[in-house]
Amino acid sequence: MDTPIPTRPKRTQRDYTLGFKLAVVEEVERGDLTYKQAQDIYGIQGRSTVLVWLRKHGKLDWSSTRSSSMSKKPETPAQTIKRLERQLKDAEDRQYLMEKMM
């Protein structure tokens, strides 16, 4: 006897505009929502989609959401240079703002 196998509706991949992504990233970085809350509220399908957006478009360091007690791999020289260049640019921007404010 053939019993019909229940089928679930197929999930479709959704494309999100850059503006939408940036708006979600901004809300999460402001602290209005967690990235998981943003997923639920906006119906974003992928479990790590918002995290990927935060790493790509965010201003904060979202490179690792795991506990800092876990062992980290040592940085490669290229990663160290990139991190230091980013820190230098941030310091220069802060200095510029301070000079303009004075």
PDB file of C-alpha atoms in Angstrom:
ATOM      1  CA  MET A   1       0.000   0.000   0.000  1.00  0.00           C
ATOM      2  CA  ASP A   2       1.390   3.359  -0.977  1.00  0.00           C
ATOM      3  CA  THR A   3       1.237   6.015   1.711  1.00  0.00           C
ATOM      4  CA  PRO A   4       1.784   9.561   0.569  1.00  0.00           C
ATOM      5  CA  ILE A   5       4.904  11.155   2.003  1.00  0.00           C
ATOM      6  CA  PRO A   6       4.092  14.562   3.456  1.00  0.00           C
ATOM      7  CA  THR A   7       6.041  17.236   1.662  1.00  0.00           C
ATOM      8  CA  ARG A   8       7.088  20.521   3.120  1.00  0.00           C
ATOM      9  CA  PRO A   9       6.927  23.679   1.085  1.00  0.00           C
ATOM     10  CA  LYS A  10      10.221  24.336  -0.622  1.00  0.00           C
ATOM     11  CA  ARG A  11      12.287  27.146   0.840  1.00  0.00           C
ATOM     12  CA  THR A  12      13.286  29.737  -1.661  1.00  0.00           C
ATOM     13  CA  GLN A  13      16.364  31.882  -1.509  1.00  0.00           C
ATOM     14  CA  ARG A  14      15.588  35.534  -1.011  1.00  0.00           C
ATOM     15  CA  ASP A  15      17.673  38.420  -2.209  1.00  0.00           C
ATOM     16  CA  TYR A  16      17.857  41.436   0.072  1.00  0.00           C
ATOM     17  CA  THR A  17      18.738  44.936  -1.060  1.00  0.00           C
ATOM     18  CA  LEU A  18      21.884  46.570   0.232  1.00  0.00           C
ATOM     19  CA  GLY A  19      19.777  49.251   1.909  1.00  0.00           C
ATOM     20  CA  PHE A  20      17.789  46.622   3.806  1.00  0.00           C
ATOM     21  CA  LYS A  21      20.976  44.848   4.910  1.00  0.00           C
ATOM     22  CA  LEU A  22      22.527  48.110   6.121  1.00  0.00           C
ATOM     23  CA  ALA A  23      19.360  49.042   8.015  1.00  0.00           C
ATOM     24  CA  VAL A  24      19.312  45.669   9.810  1.00  0.00           C
ATOM     25  CA  VAL A  25      23.039  45.926  10.590  1.00  0.00           C
ATOM     26  CA  GLU A  26      22.559  49.423  12.000  1.00  0.00           C
ATOM     27  CA  GLU A  27      19.684  48.288  14.238  1.00  0.00           C
ATOM     28  CA  VAL A  28      21.717  45.403  15.605  1.00  0.00           C
ATOM     29  CA  GLU A  29      24.838  47.508  16.172  1.00  0.00           C
ATOM     30  CA  ARG A  30      22.798  50.204  17.940  1.00  0.00           C
ATOM     31  CA  GLY A  31      21.610  47.518  20.327  1.00  0.00           C
ATOM     32  CA  ASP A  32      17.938  47.779  19.403  1.00  0.00           C
ATOM     33  CA  LEU A  33      17.872  44.086  18.429  1.00  0.00           C
ATOM     34  CA  THR A  34      20.054  41.023  18.689  1.00  0.00           C
ATOM     35  CA  TYR A  35      20.938  39.442  15.375  1.00  0.00           C
ATOM     36  CA  LYS A  36      18.601  36.532  16.160  1.00  0.00           C
ATOM     37  CA  GLN A  37      15.724  38.914  16.943  1.00  0.00           C
ATOM     38  CA  ALA A  38      16.350  40.704  13.651  1.00  0.00           C
ATOM     39  CA  GLN A  39      16.127  37.353  11.872  1.00  0.00           C
ATOM     40  CA  ASP A  40      12.761  36.598  13.462  1.00  0.00           C
ATOM     41  CA  ILE A  41      11.271  40.084  13.056  1.00  0.00           C
ATOM     42  CA  TYR A  42      12.260  40.526   9.410  1.00  0.00           C
ATOM     43  CA  GLY A  43      11.746  36.896   8.400  1.00  0.00           C
ATOM     44  CA  ILE A  44      15.338  36.376   7.322  1.00  0.00           C
ATOM     45  CA  GLN A  45      15.676  32.698   6.510  1.00  0.00           C
ATOM     46  CA  GLY A  46      19.303  31.738   6.985  1.00  0.00           C
ATOM     47  CA  ARG A  47      20.576  31.133  10.500  1.00  0.00           C
ATOM     48  CA  SER A  48      23.814  33.013   9.910  1.00  0.00           C
ATOM     49  CA  THR A  49      22.680  35.513   7.275  1.00  0.00           C
ATOM     50  CA  VAL A  50      22.532  38.489   9.636  1.00  0.00           C
ATOM     51  CA  LEU A  51      25.916  37.557  11.124  1.00  0.00           C
ATOM     52  CA  VAL A  52      27.425  37.502   7.648  1.00  0.00           C
ATOM     53  CA  TRP A  53      25.963  40.970   7.010  1.00  0.00           C
ATOM     54  CA  LEU A  54      27.363  42.231  10.308  1.00  0.00           C
ATOM     55  CA  ARG A  55      30.832  40.950   9.462  1.00  0.00           C
ATOM     56  CA  LYS A  56      30.685  42.382   5.947  1.00  0.00           C
ATOM     57  CA  HIS A  57      28.909  45.716   6.485  1.00  0.00           C
ATOM     58  CA  GLY A  58      29.162  46.379  10.212  1.00  0.00           C
ATOM     59  CA  LYS A  59      31.392  48.859  11.976  1.00  0.00           C
ATOM     60  CA  LEU A  60      31.958  46.648  15.028  1.00  0.00           C
ATOM     61  CA  ASP A  61      34.140  43.562  15.262  1.00  0.00           C
ATOM     62  CA  TRP A  62      31.834  40.630  14.544  1.00  0.00           C
ATOM     63  CA  SER A  63      34.633  38.295  13.555  1.00  0.00           C
ATOM     64  CA  SER A  64      33.874  35.911  16.402  1.00  0.00           C
ATOM     65  CA  THR A  65      30.694  35.429  18.387  1.00  0.00           C
ATOM     66  CA  ARG A  66      32.147  32.571  20.401  1.00  0.00           C
ATOM     67  CA  SER A  67      33.374  32.839  23.925  1.00  0.00           C
ATOM     68  CA  SER A  68      36.754  34.469  24.263  1.00  0.00           C
ATOM     69  CA  SER A  69      37.880  31.584  26.455  1.00  0.00           C
ATOM     70  CA  MET A  70      38.150  29.369  23.372  1.00  0.00           C
ATOM     71  CA  SER A  71      41.616  29.163  21.913  1.00  0.00           C
ATOM     72  CA  LYS A  72      42.205  31.450  18.946  1.00  0.00           C
ATOM     73  CA  LYS A  73      44.442  30.741  16.012  1.00  0.00           C
ATOM     74  CA  PRO A  74      47.380  33.118  15.824  1.00  0.00           C
ATOM     75  CA  GLU A  75      46.978  35.949  13.342  1.00  0.00           C
ATOM     76  CA  THR A  76      48.769  35.729  10.062  1.00  0.00           C
ATOM     77  CA  PRO A  77      51.049  38.653   9.258  1.00  0.00           C
ATOM     78  CA  ALA A  78      48.535  39.877   6.659  1.00  0.00           C
ATOM     79  CA  GLN A  79      45.717  39.788   9.229  1.00  0.00           C
ATOM     80  CA  THR A  80      47.883  41.662  11.730  1.00  0.00           C
ATOM     81  CA  ILE A  81      48.682  44.351   9.163  1.00  0.00           C
ATOM     82  CA  LYS A  82      45.019  44.712   8.209  1.00  0.00           C
ATOM     83  CA  ARG A  83      43.947  44.960  11.872  1.00  0.00           C
ATOM     84  CA  LEU A  84      46.626  47.543  12.649  1.00  0.00           C
ATOM     85  CA  GLU A  85      45.762  49.591   9.560  1.00  0.00           C
ATOM     86  CA  ARG A  86      42.115  49.613  10.646  1.00  0.00           C
ATOM     87  CA  GLN A  87      43.108  50.694  14.177  1.00  0.00           C
ATOM     88  CA  LEU A  88      45.340  53.440  12.773  1.00  0.00           C
ATOM     89  CA  LYS A  89      42.533  54.747  10.537  1.00  0.00           C
ATOM     90  CA  ASP A  90      40.129  54.759  13.505  1.00  0.00           C
ATOM     91  CA  ALA A  91      42.671  56.674  15.612  1.00  0.00           C
ATOM     92  CA  GLU A  92      43.266  59.180  12.809  1.00  0.00           C
ATOM     93  CA  ASP A  93      39.509  59.684  12.419  1.00  0.00           C
ATOM     94  CA  ARG A  94      39.116  60.269  16.159  1.00  0.00           C
ATOM     95  CA  GLN A  95      42.011  62.726  16.121  1.00  0.00           C
ATOM     96  CA  TYR A  96      40.483  64.598  13.177  1.00  0.00           C
ATOM     97  CA  LEU A  97      37.136  64.853  14.974  1.00  0.00           C
ATOM     98  CA  MET A  98      38.801  66.074  18.166  1.00  0.00           C
ATOM     99  CA  GLU A  99      40.677  68.776  16.219  1.00  0.00           C
ATOM    100  CA  LYS A 100      37.463  69.908  14.514  1.00  0.00           C
ATOM    101  CA  MET A 101      35.598  70.034  17.814  1.00  0.00           C
ATOM    102  CA  MET A 102      38.281  72.203  19.460  1.00  0.00           C
TER     103      MET A 102
END
